[in-house]
């Protein structure tokens, strides 16, 4: 049996190592003396770091024991990585940190930075998934803390690097636009990850963006800490690969430190931190670590590695080295070390037992409480707030130039006006993306914004959607209001994890202590004439439909876009929500509705003070009951045109309902509209499978109106082809008229 439980062996190894140590001890150093000759670490510093390492180790050991008793629910540990405590010591508790899951040492050390906090109890509550876990409220075992500026991460490796980069940039840019940062001006962003993770596209994206920034002599004070243990689960990183890959990257300044040896490593860690803080350049700290006790509690390494190899790895246990330093330096006796070791064990177990007695999440309401906060009255008030009139007049060039005094215009112009208004209202607004600055976007929707508000608030990014969304999270973390643009819906998909796994999950996994509000504008959907192909006409709304907490709006006309944008911005400001605005490209320039030249799709600009409540749809033909068409986006003008034909053909009075809000769908509103409908048609330009149409039908059926004749007109489950064939795969007016005929 000996050999199976490597945690037990590592535990025993430590005590045996201390007991059997036979080296020579120096005279005990004073607290402020170097721990060993030539070390940058003094005796007090060493002692505290050693204690942090021990806390981390005993949390791991405790988790292995109590997991099987169902008192603890997570066993990915930090053993072998405890040297990352040095990074916490060399930085401040106000340097935002996005941490690797092996950060027990870092956390224990950072807890020292504020008085009255207890790393053992806080961590135990998180391990136990207790409702009282101060990081996530029992939703996940995370390393996180509001007062300590540790923004919680879950476990998608590398997904946190873009937002760490974004936060570093935001620290600098906040200062440049006169925004009051929540942390000191010379803060840096810290981000740690494993050696295998350094290869991930999402990691590479962040390194590249950081170097791209530094190359232009722009500041990006991010400290990338690669904790290199030479392995990822069971796959070895080629020897020397991390150094080879990062040592000579221009504009990513490389430092290395021995994370297995506090006395030796601390000076190098300090240097890397100081370099990052002073030069404001992206800095890569290659921290040597090892991994003992396997990837997680379920990883029985003995089954796939030789015992000799395991023993060799365990011999590099950094705690053995720390014990040796304590003994060699004369700082601690064997008995003192062993007593500290056992005392820490007791504290961790006692805390875990106590945590197990605390309440866990026990209802769906409790689980979901922080997911999607919504305070309708405050949002409505904020959306309608119009106390910035003076600034508006400057922005639009005088009282007589205000957009609400102008003739009706099309969607692109009204979005542009609404963006100018948001910039005037919120000085902390930033707009960025691909080609959005001088050119004003592919469709000129952002034209003039940079000229009016300057390159610090309106700017082009590098061509990388993951970075665009990482930047957005960074700005939001620093209290700004980001309006990132994704040039086409098809290009959101390669970066969707930044919304799905990261931005939209932050409030949930931090128990609403952290929020990263944003409004992502996405040029979307099909029906473009003369500019075809799949990637410019993508109609996959499904990809956004099941992201918990996300709000998605899709206006079909200019006035709705303006009032919707005000509400989205208010949702972001008041409730910290992550929002997406799908802008139908084919309607940007649409001016007419029924006949060429009728101007039927032009709208007046709604003056500030008007806003569209979340979930509120627009009804055309109120009171018409013979046929009700539920639709959104391009489907709205198409359905209105089709309705005329249907009225002529069947003599029916037709009502067209523009849902406007796609996520969450307003089931109550759909039911209410369905209640008085004799027939129901759903016009959904998205794809058949898992599209909005399915949600509408579900609401109708669940509302008890499933017996009414209904039909769906919907896009096919296909990619969009080029040229005229593009129109074969999405609903047409003729399709709508024909489908209505089947309901007769
Ligand atoms: C994007 C993603 N792919 C796969 C995984 C599963 N996974 C979790 S940890 C891990 C290995 C990571 O190794 P490394 O970065 O070296 O960190 P270490 O665990 O060694 O500290 C893998 C493949 C994941 N969490 N995220
Ligand atoms: Mg590794």
XYZ file of C-alpha atoms and ligand atoms in Angstrom:
771
model
C 0.000 0.000 0.000
C 2.844 2.334 0.723
C 3.313 4.141 -2.545
C -0.363 4.566 -3.403
C -1.099 7.584 -1.286
C 1.595 10.028 -2.271
C 0.056 12.793 -0.145
C 0.680 10.702 2.926
C 4.219 10.013 1.785
C 5.002 13.673 1.151
C 3.567 14.434 4.590
C 5.747 11.864 6.292
C 8.764 12.861 4.203
C 8.672 16.349 5.644
C 8.794 15.300 9.276
C 11.430 12.673 8.584
C 13.532 15.150 6.654
C 13.494 17.620 9.530
C 14.168 14.982 12.159
C 17.040 13.483 10.204
C 18.641 16.717 9.073
C 22.317 16.611 9.964
C 23.704 19.860 8.542
C 25.489 22.676 10.290
C 23.446 25.575 11.685
C 24.582 29.228 11.591
C 23.975 31.610 14.449
C 20.344 32.733 14.542
C 19.863 35.783 12.277
C 18.114 38.924 13.489
C 14.692 39.599 11.950
C 16.051 42.106 9.444
C 19.197 40.169 8.559
C 19.545 38.099 5.404
C 18.245 34.611 5.933
C 21.373 33.186 4.322
C 24.480 34.880 2.953
C 23.642 36.702 -0.259
C 19.893 36.242 0.017
C 17.623 39.217 -0.676
C 15.207 37.799 1.904
C 15.473 38.725 5.559
C 14.713 36.384 8.415
C 11.282 37.869 9.155
C 10.328 37.624 5.511
C 11.481 34.045 5.318
C 9.588 33.068 8.423
C 6.343 34.518 7.084
C 6.790 32.962 3.666
C 7.545 29.603 5.238
C 4.372 29.872 7.304
C 2.390 30.715 4.165
C 3.865 27.690 2.442
C 2.855 25.482 5.352
C -0.696 26.804 5.362
C -0.969 26.041 1.679
C 0.456 22.541 2.123
C -1.804 21.630 4.989
C -4.875 22.896 3.150
C -3.930 20.433 0.405
C -3.384 17.567 2.834
C -6.611 18.354 4.633
C -8.520 18.389 1.331
C -7.223 14.941 0.406
C -8.396 13.508 3.709
C -11.751 15.257 3.984
C -12.718 14.857 0.339
C -13.464 11.210 0.906
C -15.652 12.176 3.843
C -17.604 14.574 1.610
C -16.604 17.549 3.712
C -14.432 19.089 1.022
C -15.182 19.171 -2.701
C -11.984 20.088 -4.427
C -8.529 18.547 -4.425
C -6.502 20.328 -7.061
C -3.672 21.470 -4.856
C -0.732 23.803 -4.664
C 1.858 21.341 -3.434
C 5.188 22.023 -5.062
C 4.068 25.529 -6.052
C 4.134 27.100 -2.600
C 7.012 29.344 -3.685
C 4.448 31.521 -5.458
C 4.026 33.080 -2.014
C 7.085 35.122 -2.982
C 5.121 36.838 -5.739
C 2.454 37.835 -3.237
C 5.092 39.153 -0.833
C 6.824 41.231 -3.487
C 3.566 42.786 -4.709
C 0.761 44.739 -3.033
C -2.703 43.663 -2.107
C -3.988 46.356 -4.456
C -2.258 44.858 -7.485
C -5.149 43.006 -9.132
C -4.340 39.294 -9.300
C -5.748 36.623 -11.624
C -4.424 33.375 -10.273
C -3.524 29.848 -11.299
C -5.363 27.174 -9.339
C -2.137 26.280 -7.512
C -2.019 29.584 -5.642
C -2.427 28.495 -2.033
C 0.933 29.973 -1.101
C 0.239 33.245 -2.884
C -3.106 33.618 -1.139
C -1.838 32.819 2.340
C 0.882 35.417 1.911
C -1.413 38.069 0.440
C -3.700 37.680 3.450
C -0.909 39.176 5.551
C -1.259 42.468 3.734
C -4.460 43.370 5.537
C -4.965 43.032 9.261
C -7.576 40.778 10.783
C -7.956 38.333 7.911
C -7.652 34.568 8.211
C -6.431 32.663 5.157
C -7.085 29.283 6.750
C -10.739 29.803 7.581
C -11.524 31.668 4.353
C -9.917 28.934 2.266
C -11.573 26.174 4.258
C -14.982 27.725 3.617
C -14.256 27.724 -0.088
C -12.995 24.123 -0.092
C -16.163 23.133 1.745
C -18.428 24.986 -0.733
C -19.918 26.805 2.217
C -22.399 29.590 1.642
C -20.167 31.661 3.910
C -17.179 31.320 1.601
C -16.160 34.981 1.321
C -14.885 34.523 -2.228
C -17.692 32.842 -4.171
C -20.401 32.301 -1.585
C -20.043 28.547 -2.017
C -20.342 28.466 -5.822
C -16.868 27.165 -6.552
C -13.565 26.558 -4.911
C -11.793 29.668 -6.145
C -8.861 31.731 -5.089
C -10.561 35.074 -4.736
C -11.002 37.995 -2.385
C -12.619 41.374 -2.695
C -10.473 43.240 -0.159
C -7.323 41.582 -1.491
C -8.013 42.335 -5.150
C -7.910 38.706 -6.185
C -10.522 38.295 -8.909
C -11.751 34.704 -8.820
C -10.918 32.272 -11.606
C -12.385 28.860 -12.131
C -10.550 26.359 -14.261
C -10.485 27.132 -17.949
C -6.732 27.403 -18.245
C -5.330 30.590 -19.830
C -8.729 32.275 -20.141
C -7.752 34.848 -17.548
C -4.663 36.153 -19.337
C -6.450 38.512 -21.754
C -8.314 40.230 -18.936
C -5.164 40.519 -16.868
C -3.554 42.259 -19.830
C -6.715 44.340 -20.187
C -6.575 45.353 -16.544
C -2.942 46.452 -16.904
C -3.807 48.600 -19.903
C -6.854 49.955 -18.075
C -4.737 51.081 -15.135
C -2.770 53.271 -17.504
C -5.615 54.414 -19.702
C -7.846 55.266 -16.780
C -5.273 57.809 -15.695
C -5.082 59.254 -19.206
C -8.799 59.916 -19.469
C -8.983 61.373 -15.977
C -10.834 58.422 -14.504
C -10.326 57.857 -10.779
C -8.887 54.350 -10.414
C -10.001 52.175 -7.500
C -6.340 51.285 -6.840
C -3.067 53.253 -6.729
C -1.806 54.719 -9.996
C 1.341 52.604 -10.065
C -0.436 49.282 -9.635
C 0.399 46.316 -11.829
C -1.790 43.391 -12.887
C -0.579 39.928 -11.916
C -1.525 36.758 -13.643
C -0.253 33.238 -13.031
C -0.653 30.032 -15.027
C 1.082 26.723 -15.689
C 3.740 25.728 -18.193
C 1.364 23.675 -20.329
C -1.125 26.547 -20.296
C 1.477 28.936 -21.688
C 0.992 27.219 -25.052
C -2.725 27.910 -25.201
C -4.030 30.232 -27.897
C -5.703 32.395 -25.259
C -2.402 32.783 -23.434
C -0.478 33.506 -26.614
C -3.041 36.119 -27.514
C -2.340 37.963 -24.288
C 1.452 37.753 -24.662
C 1.171 39.019 -28.210
C -1.144 41.886 -27.314
C 1.118 42.902 -24.443
C 4.181 42.899 -26.693
C 2.261 44.711 -29.450
C 1.465 47.399 -26.909
C 4.978 47.692 -25.507
C 6.461 47.756 -29.003
C 4.610 51.031 -29.546
C 6.027 52.322 -26.283
C 2.625 52.202 -24.686
C 2.460 51.002 -21.095
C 1.101 47.547 -20.216
C 2.201 46.755 -16.666
C 1.236 43.100 -16.522
C 3.287 40.485 -14.706
C 2.839 37.081 -16.327
C 3.964 34.420 -13.867
C 4.520 31.037 -15.476
C 4.666 28.412 -12.758
C 6.701 25.785 -14.547
C 6.409 22.345 -12.973
C 7.331 20.645 -16.230
C 4.036 18.883 -16.700
C 0.351 19.384 -17.526
C -1.785 16.601 -15.997
C 0.231 13.732 -17.548
C 1.935 15.423 -20.484
C 5.496 16.592 -19.992
C 6.522 19.972 -21.273
C 9.656 19.478 -23.352
C 12.699 20.236 -21.254
C 13.680 23.866 -21.558
C 10.674 24.790 -23.726
C 9.300 27.612 -21.599
C 12.658 29.392 -21.422
C 13.281 28.804 -25.091
C 9.851 30.131 -26.010
C 9.884 33.244 -23.863
C 13.471 34.222 -23.092
C 14.038 36.196 -26.244
C 10.663 37.650 -27.070
C 11.068 41.298 -27.839
C 8.800 43.442 -25.692
C 8.029 40.705 -23.214
C 10.760 41.111 -20.627
C 11.887 37.741 -19.324
C 12.940 37.007 -15.751
C 13.422 33.672 -14.089
C 13.388 32.696 -10.455
C 13.769 29.550 -8.427
C 10.384 28.968 -6.889
C 11.685 25.959 -5.033
C 14.070 27.957 -2.875
C 12.893 31.046 -0.996
C 16.361 32.274 -0.074
C 17.558 32.005 -3.610
C 14.423 32.925 -5.501
C 13.116 35.949 -3.653
C 15.597 38.494 -5.045
C 14.769 37.468 -8.603
C 11.036 37.637 -7.962
C 11.473 41.095 -6.467
C 13.452 42.220 -9.486
C 10.766 41.086 -11.898
C 8.053 42.834 -9.888
C 10.046 46.042 -9.584
C 10.848 45.987 -13.278
C 7.184 45.649 -14.173
C 6.127 48.390 -11.783
C 8.851 50.830 -12.753
C 9.012 50.356 -16.512
C 5.281 49.620 -16.985
C 6.333 46.964 -19.476
C 4.887 43.474 -19.815
C 7.071 41.175 -17.782
C 7.330 37.403 -17.906
C 8.445 35.718 -14.704
C 9.427 32.116 -15.256
C 9.047 30.555 -11.842
C 10.539 27.127 -11.324
C 8.147 24.865 -9.414
C 7.420 21.184 -9.114
C 4.212 19.244 -8.753
C 3.878 16.772 -5.964
C 0.804 14.788 -4.939
C -0.395 14.557 -8.542
C -2.572 16.830 -10.628
C -5.511 16.389 -8.245
C -6.703 13.962 -5.622
C -8.046 11.699 -8.341
C -4.710 11.467 -10.140
C -2.919 8.324 -8.953
C 0.414 9.023 -10.547
C 1.755 5.707 -9.386
C -0.445 4.121 -12.048
C 1.278 5.894 -14.920
C 4.733 6.940 -13.665
C 7.600 4.929 -12.274
C 8.161 4.983 -8.542
C 11.733 6.169 -9.110
C 10.494 9.156 -11.057
C 7.921 9.981 -8.392
C 10.472 9.799 -5.617
C 12.825 12.045 -7.588
C 10.076 14.648 -7.986
C 9.144 14.432 -4.313
C 12.752 15.025 -3.347
C 12.441 18.504 -4.934
C 9.574 19.414 -2.588
C 10.120 23.109 -1.828
C 9.051 22.625 1.776
C 12.046 20.383 2.358
C 14.241 23.185 1.055
C 12.481 25.736 3.262
C 12.975 23.489 6.298
C 16.644 23.198 5.400
C 16.951 27.001 5.092
C 15.285 27.451 8.476
C 17.714 24.983 10.023
C 20.892 26.049 8.189
C 20.323 29.698 8.973
C 19.798 28.876 12.622
C 16.427 30.610 12.519
C 14.470 27.604 13.733
C 15.230 24.417 15.564
C 13.937 21.035 14.469
C 11.394 21.055 17.257
C 10.159 24.485 16.349
C 9.672 23.485 12.730
C 7.888 20.275 13.622
C 5.691 22.092 16.112
C 4.806 24.733 13.515
C 4.081 21.998 10.989
C 1.723 20.128 13.322
C 0.136 23.286 14.617
C -0.681 24.378 11.052
C -2.136 20.954 10.316
C -4.407 21.273 13.345
C -5.586 24.733 12.331
C -6.434 23.586 8.810
C -8.389 20.564 9.986
C -10.182 22.541 12.668
C -11.147 25.195 10.113
C -12.355 22.553 7.659
C -14.477 20.841 10.302
C -15.906 24.194 11.272
C -16.561 25.051 7.619
C -18.373 21.755 7.203
C -20.800 22.824 9.932
C -21.627 26.064 8.141
C -24.582 26.199 5.749
C -24.259 25.341 2.082
C -26.318 26.648 -0.819
C -29.633 24.910 -0.575
C -32.009 26.415 -3.112
C -31.908 27.373 -6.752
C -32.693 30.964 -5.779
C -29.649 31.072 -3.556
C -27.411 29.621 -6.233
C -28.566 32.078 -8.858
C -28.869 35.181 -6.694
C -25.681 36.921 -7.894
C -25.874 35.714 -11.495
C -27.928 38.441 -13.096
C -28.761 41.236 -10.677
C -31.576 43.436 -11.903
C -33.041 46.454 -10.192
C -35.609 47.667 -12.725
C -36.463 50.984 -11.099
C -32.859 52.071 -10.706
C -32.043 50.924 -14.247
C -35.013 52.785 -15.704
C -34.061 55.921 -13.798
C -30.456 55.749 -14.912
C -31.395 54.987 -18.518
C -33.627 58.042 -18.596
C -31.201 60.316 -16.775
C -30.668 63.334 -18.958
C -28.733 65.745 -16.782
C -25.871 66.277 -19.214
C -27.563 68.678 -21.605
C -24.716 71.162 -21.667
C -22.232 68.518 -22.782
C -24.663 67.290 -25.438
C -24.837 70.697 -27.025
C -21.044 70.819 -27.258
C -20.906 67.315 -28.686
C -23.580 67.825 -31.326
C -22.515 71.387 -32.159
C -25.283 73.489 -30.668
C -28.886 73.376 -29.572
C -30.188 73.521 -33.115
C -28.030 70.543 -34.116
C -29.308 68.158 -31.474
C -30.344 64.956 -33.238
C -33.889 65.002 -31.855
C -34.446 68.272 -33.708
C -33.353 66.764 -37.030
C -35.309 64.945 -39.710
C -35.927 61.191 -39.262
C -32.872 59.048 -40.092
C -31.892 55.422 -40.556
C -30.520 52.918 -38.063
C -26.779 53.509 -38.539
C -27.138 57.250 -37.987
C -29.313 56.844 -34.913
C -26.885 54.348 -33.338
C -24.131 56.820 -34.061
C -26.122 59.588 -32.367
C -26.896 57.357 -29.413
C -23.207 56.523 -29.009
C -22.343 60.221 -29.020
C -24.952 60.674 -26.312
C -23.536 57.846 -24.188
C -20.059 59.333 -24.481
C -21.403 62.679 -23.353
C -23.292 61.116 -20.472
C -20.520 58.835 -19.199
C -16.993 60.285 -19.313
C -15.670 56.803 -18.477
C -17.014 55.296 -21.716
C -14.520 53.760 -24.141
C -15.222 52.405 -27.607
C -12.750 50.132 -29.348
C -12.447 47.348 -31.849
C -11.307 46.799 -35.417
C -11.455 49.828 -37.763
C -13.724 51.776 -35.437
C -11.579 54.910 -35.115
C -10.702 57.026 -38.163
C -12.790 54.945 -40.560
C -15.705 54.810 -38.152
C -16.247 51.096 -38.627
C -16.977 49.078 -41.748
C -20.466 50.585 -41.839
C -19.548 54.063 -40.506
C -21.622 53.506 -37.390
C -18.869 54.928 -35.177
C -17.913 57.733 -37.527
C -16.873 60.966 -35.871
C -16.601 59.526 -32.368
C -12.827 59.569 -32.306
C -12.754 63.095 -33.669
C -15.130 64.300 -30.993
C -13.887 62.316 -28.019
C -10.248 61.722 -28.896
C -8.032 58.679 -29.424
C -7.903 57.808 -25.738
C -11.593 56.986 -25.661
C -12.129 55.755 -29.206
C -9.423 53.606 -30.733
C -8.530 50.672 -32.922
C -7.217 47.549 -31.262
C -5.055 44.891 -32.786
C -6.956 42.360 -34.851
C -7.953 39.880 -32.180
C -11.445 39.472 -30.751
C -10.169 37.646 -27.675
C -8.058 40.677 -26.850
C -10.917 43.072 -27.574
C -13.055 41.270 -25.010
C -10.118 40.885 -22.621
C -9.585 44.631 -22.785
C -13.260 45.183 -22.111
C -13.049 43.121 -18.935
C -9.938 45.008 -17.885
C -11.524 48.432 -18.345
C -14.606 47.258 -16.508
C -12.480 45.938 -13.649
C -11.075 49.426 -13.290
C -14.538 51.034 -13.199
C -14.853 52.231 -16.778
C -17.713 51.529 -19.178
C -16.394 49.625 -22.194
C -18.280 49.461 -25.486
C -16.236 46.940 -27.460
C -17.210 46.339 -31.071
C -17.052 42.948 -32.770
C -16.888 43.609 -36.484
C -19.125 40.678 -37.482
C -21.087 38.147 -35.480
C -19.082 35.321 -37.089
C -15.960 36.676 -35.432
C -17.421 36.631 -31.990
C -17.392 32.852 -31.988
C -13.624 32.425 -31.862
C -13.533 34.609 -28.769
C -16.848 33.647 -27.228
C -15.243 32.098 -24.158
C -14.253 35.576 -23.025
C -17.964 36.263 -22.582
C -19.272 32.767 -21.915
C -16.633 31.534 -19.496
C -15.255 34.795 -18.166
C -17.155 38.092 -18.309
C -20.628 36.630 -17.834
C -19.466 34.392 -14.995
C -17.682 36.944 -12.802
C -20.664 38.101 -10.774
C -21.705 34.507 -10.197
C -18.329 33.206 -9.048
C -17.570 36.260 -6.931
C -20.977 36.325 -5.269
C -21.513 39.678 -6.946
C -18.507 41.272 -5.290
C -16.831 41.817 -8.644
C -18.550 42.954 -11.804
C -17.329 43.629 -15.304
C -20.099 45.602 -16.972
C -19.912 46.133 -20.697
C -22.010 46.606 -23.791
C -20.636 44.590 -26.683
C -21.836 45.867 -30.046
C -21.887 43.229 -32.758
C -22.666 43.834 -36.417
C -24.893 40.876 -37.148
C -27.212 38.786 -39.259
C -27.955 38.260 -42.925
C -29.870 39.829 -45.817
C -27.010 41.949 -47.019
C -27.134 42.731 -50.692
C -23.851 42.911 -52.528
C -21.762 41.844 -49.565
C -22.242 38.202 -49.068
C -20.740 35.065 -47.799
C -21.118 33.280 -44.569
C -18.875 35.352 -42.396
C -20.600 38.633 -43.116
C -24.088 37.195 -42.778
C -23.772 34.905 -39.797
C -27.103 34.342 -38.089
C -26.085 32.151 -35.148
C -27.837 33.718 -32.213
C -27.875 30.392 -30.453
C -24.270 30.873 -29.422
C -25.427 33.715 -27.173
C -28.758 32.325 -26.070
C -27.555 29.984 -23.358
C -24.928 32.165 -21.733
C -26.230 32.615 -18.201
C -26.726 36.209 -17.164
C -26.041 37.767 -20.553
C -28.509 40.343 -21.914
C -28.957 40.427 -25.689
C -30.931 43.094 -27.514
C -31.584 43.320 -31.240
C -33.207 46.520 -32.490
C -34.726 46.737 -35.935
C -34.989 50.523 -36.240
C -33.069 53.620 -35.217
C -35.222 54.959 -32.418
C -35.365 51.550 -30.762
C -31.596 51.186 -31.036
C -31.097 54.482 -29.228
C -33.470 53.771 -26.376
C -32.185 50.197 -26.101
C -28.575 51.378 -25.891
C -29.506 53.678 -23.010
C -31.000 50.770 -21.120
C -28.050 48.482 -21.851
C -25.644 51.127 -20.571
C -27.811 51.575 -17.480
C -27.911 47.807 -16.878
C -24.132 47.854 -17.037
C -23.751 50.861 -14.752
C -26.395 50.005 -12.173
C -26.331 46.208 -12.042
C -22.931 45.438 -13.525
C -24.421 43.423 -16.370
C -22.689 42.074 -19.431
C -24.767 43.076 -22.452
C -24.675 42.485 -26.186
C -26.327 44.545 -28.889
C -26.912 42.702 -32.161
C -27.056 45.348 -34.862
C -28.720 44.035 -38.044
C -26.279 45.083 -40.756
C -28.857 44.880 -43.518
C -30.997 47.454 -41.726
C -28.199 49.946 -41.018
C -29.001 51.905 -44.167
C -32.616 50.833 -44.704
C -34.813 53.862 -45.291
C -37.970 52.547 -46.866
C -40.536 50.051 -45.722
C -43.211 49.322 -48.344
C -42.201 51.247 -51.456
C -38.948 52.727 -52.683
C -38.784 56.289 -51.434
C -41.504 55.970 -48.782
C -39.051 56.613 -45.948
C -41.085 54.221 -43.850
C -38.099 52.865 -41.942
C -36.652 56.221 -40.954
C -37.241 57.263 -37.366
C -36.904 60.354 -35.287
C -34.219 60.411 -32.664
C -35.664 59.959 -29.190
C -34.476 62.730 -26.895
C -32.590 61.662 -23.772
C -35.113 60.875 -21.116
C -36.669 58.109 -23.165
C -35.498 54.560 -22.639
C -36.766 51.096 -23.491
C -37.469 48.868 -20.500
C -35.666 45.515 -20.557
C -37.957 42.942 -22.134
C -40.422 45.386 -23.656
C -41.414 44.590 -27.226
C -42.992 46.798 -29.888
C -46.395 45.923 -31.255
C -47.536 46.923 -34.756
C -51.274 46.573 -35.317
C -52.311 46.460 -31.685
C -55.670 44.712 -31.321
C -55.350 42.705 -34.537
C -56.099 39.111 -33.651
C -56.432 37.017 -36.792
C -52.711 36.444 -37.040
C -49.912 37.426 -34.685
C -46.346 37.329 -36.023
C -43.579 37.172 -33.450
C -40.268 38.336 -34.844
C -37.185 40.541 -34.393
C -34.395 42.174 -36.429
C -34.745 41.886 -40.201
C -37.893 39.889 -39.606
C -39.735 43.036 -38.490
C -39.854 45.038 -41.743
C -40.205 41.784 -43.696
C -43.180 40.729 -41.598
C -44.780 44.159 -41.909
C -44.560 43.893 -45.679
C -45.788 40.321 -45.652
C -48.668 41.356 -43.369
C -50.013 43.639 -46.069
C -50.106 40.759 -48.528
C -51.684 38.465 -45.966
C -54.349 41.019 -45.154
C -55.186 41.346 -48.826
C -55.107 37.609 -49.458
C -56.951 36.326 -46.405
C -58.717 39.366 -45.110
C -57.008 38.884 -41.759
C -56.020 41.628 -39.404
C -52.368 41.019 -38.643
C -50.372 42.053 -35.625
C -46.563 42.096 -35.809
C -44.679 41.818 -32.540
C -41.025 42.892 -32.478
C -39.561 41.186 -29.428
C -36.466 43.422 -29.457
C -34.946 41.602 -26.464
C -33.685 38.118 -27.328
C -31.983 37.127 -24.088
C -33.683 36.750 -21.746
C -36.848 36.232 -23.748
C -39.832 37.927 -22.152
C -42.051 34.866 -21.746
C -44.822 36.792 -20.010
C -45.029 39.294 -22.853
C -45.076 36.497 -25.444
C -47.858 34.748 -23.566
C -49.822 37.954 -23.281
C -49.588 38.556 -27.024
C -50.385 34.927 -27.807
C -53.461 34.932 -25.571
C -55.525 36.989 -28.003
C -54.085 35.452 -31.199
C -56.209 33.236 -33.396
C -53.127 32.117 -35.325
C -49.442 32.447 -34.583
C -46.463 32.779 -36.879
C -42.876 32.972 -35.770
C -40.379 34.601 -38.082
C -36.871 33.820 -36.909
C -33.960 34.663 -39.172
C -31.601 32.656 -36.972
C -30.976 28.979 -37.469
C -33.620 26.341 -36.958
C -31.878 24.453 -34.170
C -31.876 26.024 -30.750
C -32.742 29.435 -32.185
C -34.889 32.185 -30.727
C -37.921 30.667 -32.462
C -37.714 27.593 -30.273
C -37.839 29.827 -27.220
C -40.872 31.691 -28.527
C -42.741 28.476 -29.266
C -41.891 27.135 -25.846
C -43.306 30.258 -24.221
C -46.472 29.979 -26.312
C -46.972 26.300 -25.530
C -46.126 26.631 -21.862
C -48.553 29.546 -21.729
C -51.289 27.099 -22.720
C -51.744 28.452 -26.264
C -50.226 25.495 -28.081
C -53.600 24.466 -29.496
C -53.765 27.618 -31.652
C -52.553 26.999 -35.191
C -48.906 28.044 -35.315
C -45.952 27.777 -37.606
C -42.332 28.758 -37.684
C -40.500 30.431 -40.556
C -36.854 30.048 -39.769
C -33.330 29.951 -41.203
C -31.952 26.587 -42.278
C -29.299 24.718 -40.306
C -26.581 25.619 -42.737
C -23.768 28.023 -43.360
C -24.583 30.939 -45.600
C -23.483 30.737 -49.223
C -22.289 33.581 -51.419
C -24.337 35.788 -53.758
C -28.030 35.272 -54.392
C -27.961 31.795 -52.899
C -27.576 33.427 -49.478
C -31.263 34.270 -49.568
C -32.247 30.631 -49.984
C -31.220 29.764 -46.446
C -33.101 32.480 -44.551
C -36.781 33.401 -44.389
C -38.229 35.554 -47.168
C -41.416 37.590 -47.377
C -42.838 34.943 -49.677
C -42.054 32.283 -47.081
C -43.963 34.284 -44.485
C -46.973 34.729 -46.724
C -46.922 31.038 -47.670
C -46.612 29.915 -44.044
C -49.558 32.129 -43.094
C -51.568 30.367 -45.799
C -51.069 27.037 -44.093
C -52.787 28.398 -40.973
C -56.028 29.103 -42.827
C -8.952 25.288 -21.953
C -8.738 24.085 -21.084
N -8.388 22.922 -21.635
C -8.169 21.838 -20.842
C -8.308 21.908 -19.494
C -8.096 20.669 -18.612
N -6.855 20.872 -17.841
C -6.879 21.328 -16.599
S -5.392 21.566 -15.981
C -4.624 21.029 -17.364
C -3.125 20.999 -17.420
C -2.515 22.320 -17.125
O -1.149 22.188 -16.982
P -0.239 23.407 -16.575
O -0.653 24.605 -17.315
O 1.179 23.010 -16.747
O -0.607 23.659 -15.058
P -0.305 22.699 -13.817
O -1.544 21.939 -13.541
O 0.816 21.810 -14.188
O 0.065 23.597 -12.713
C -5.567 20.635 -18.292
C -5.270 20.043 -19.621
C -8.688 23.157 -18.953
N -8.857 23.337 -17.644
N -8.878 24.223 -19.772
Mg 2.485 22.343 -15.327
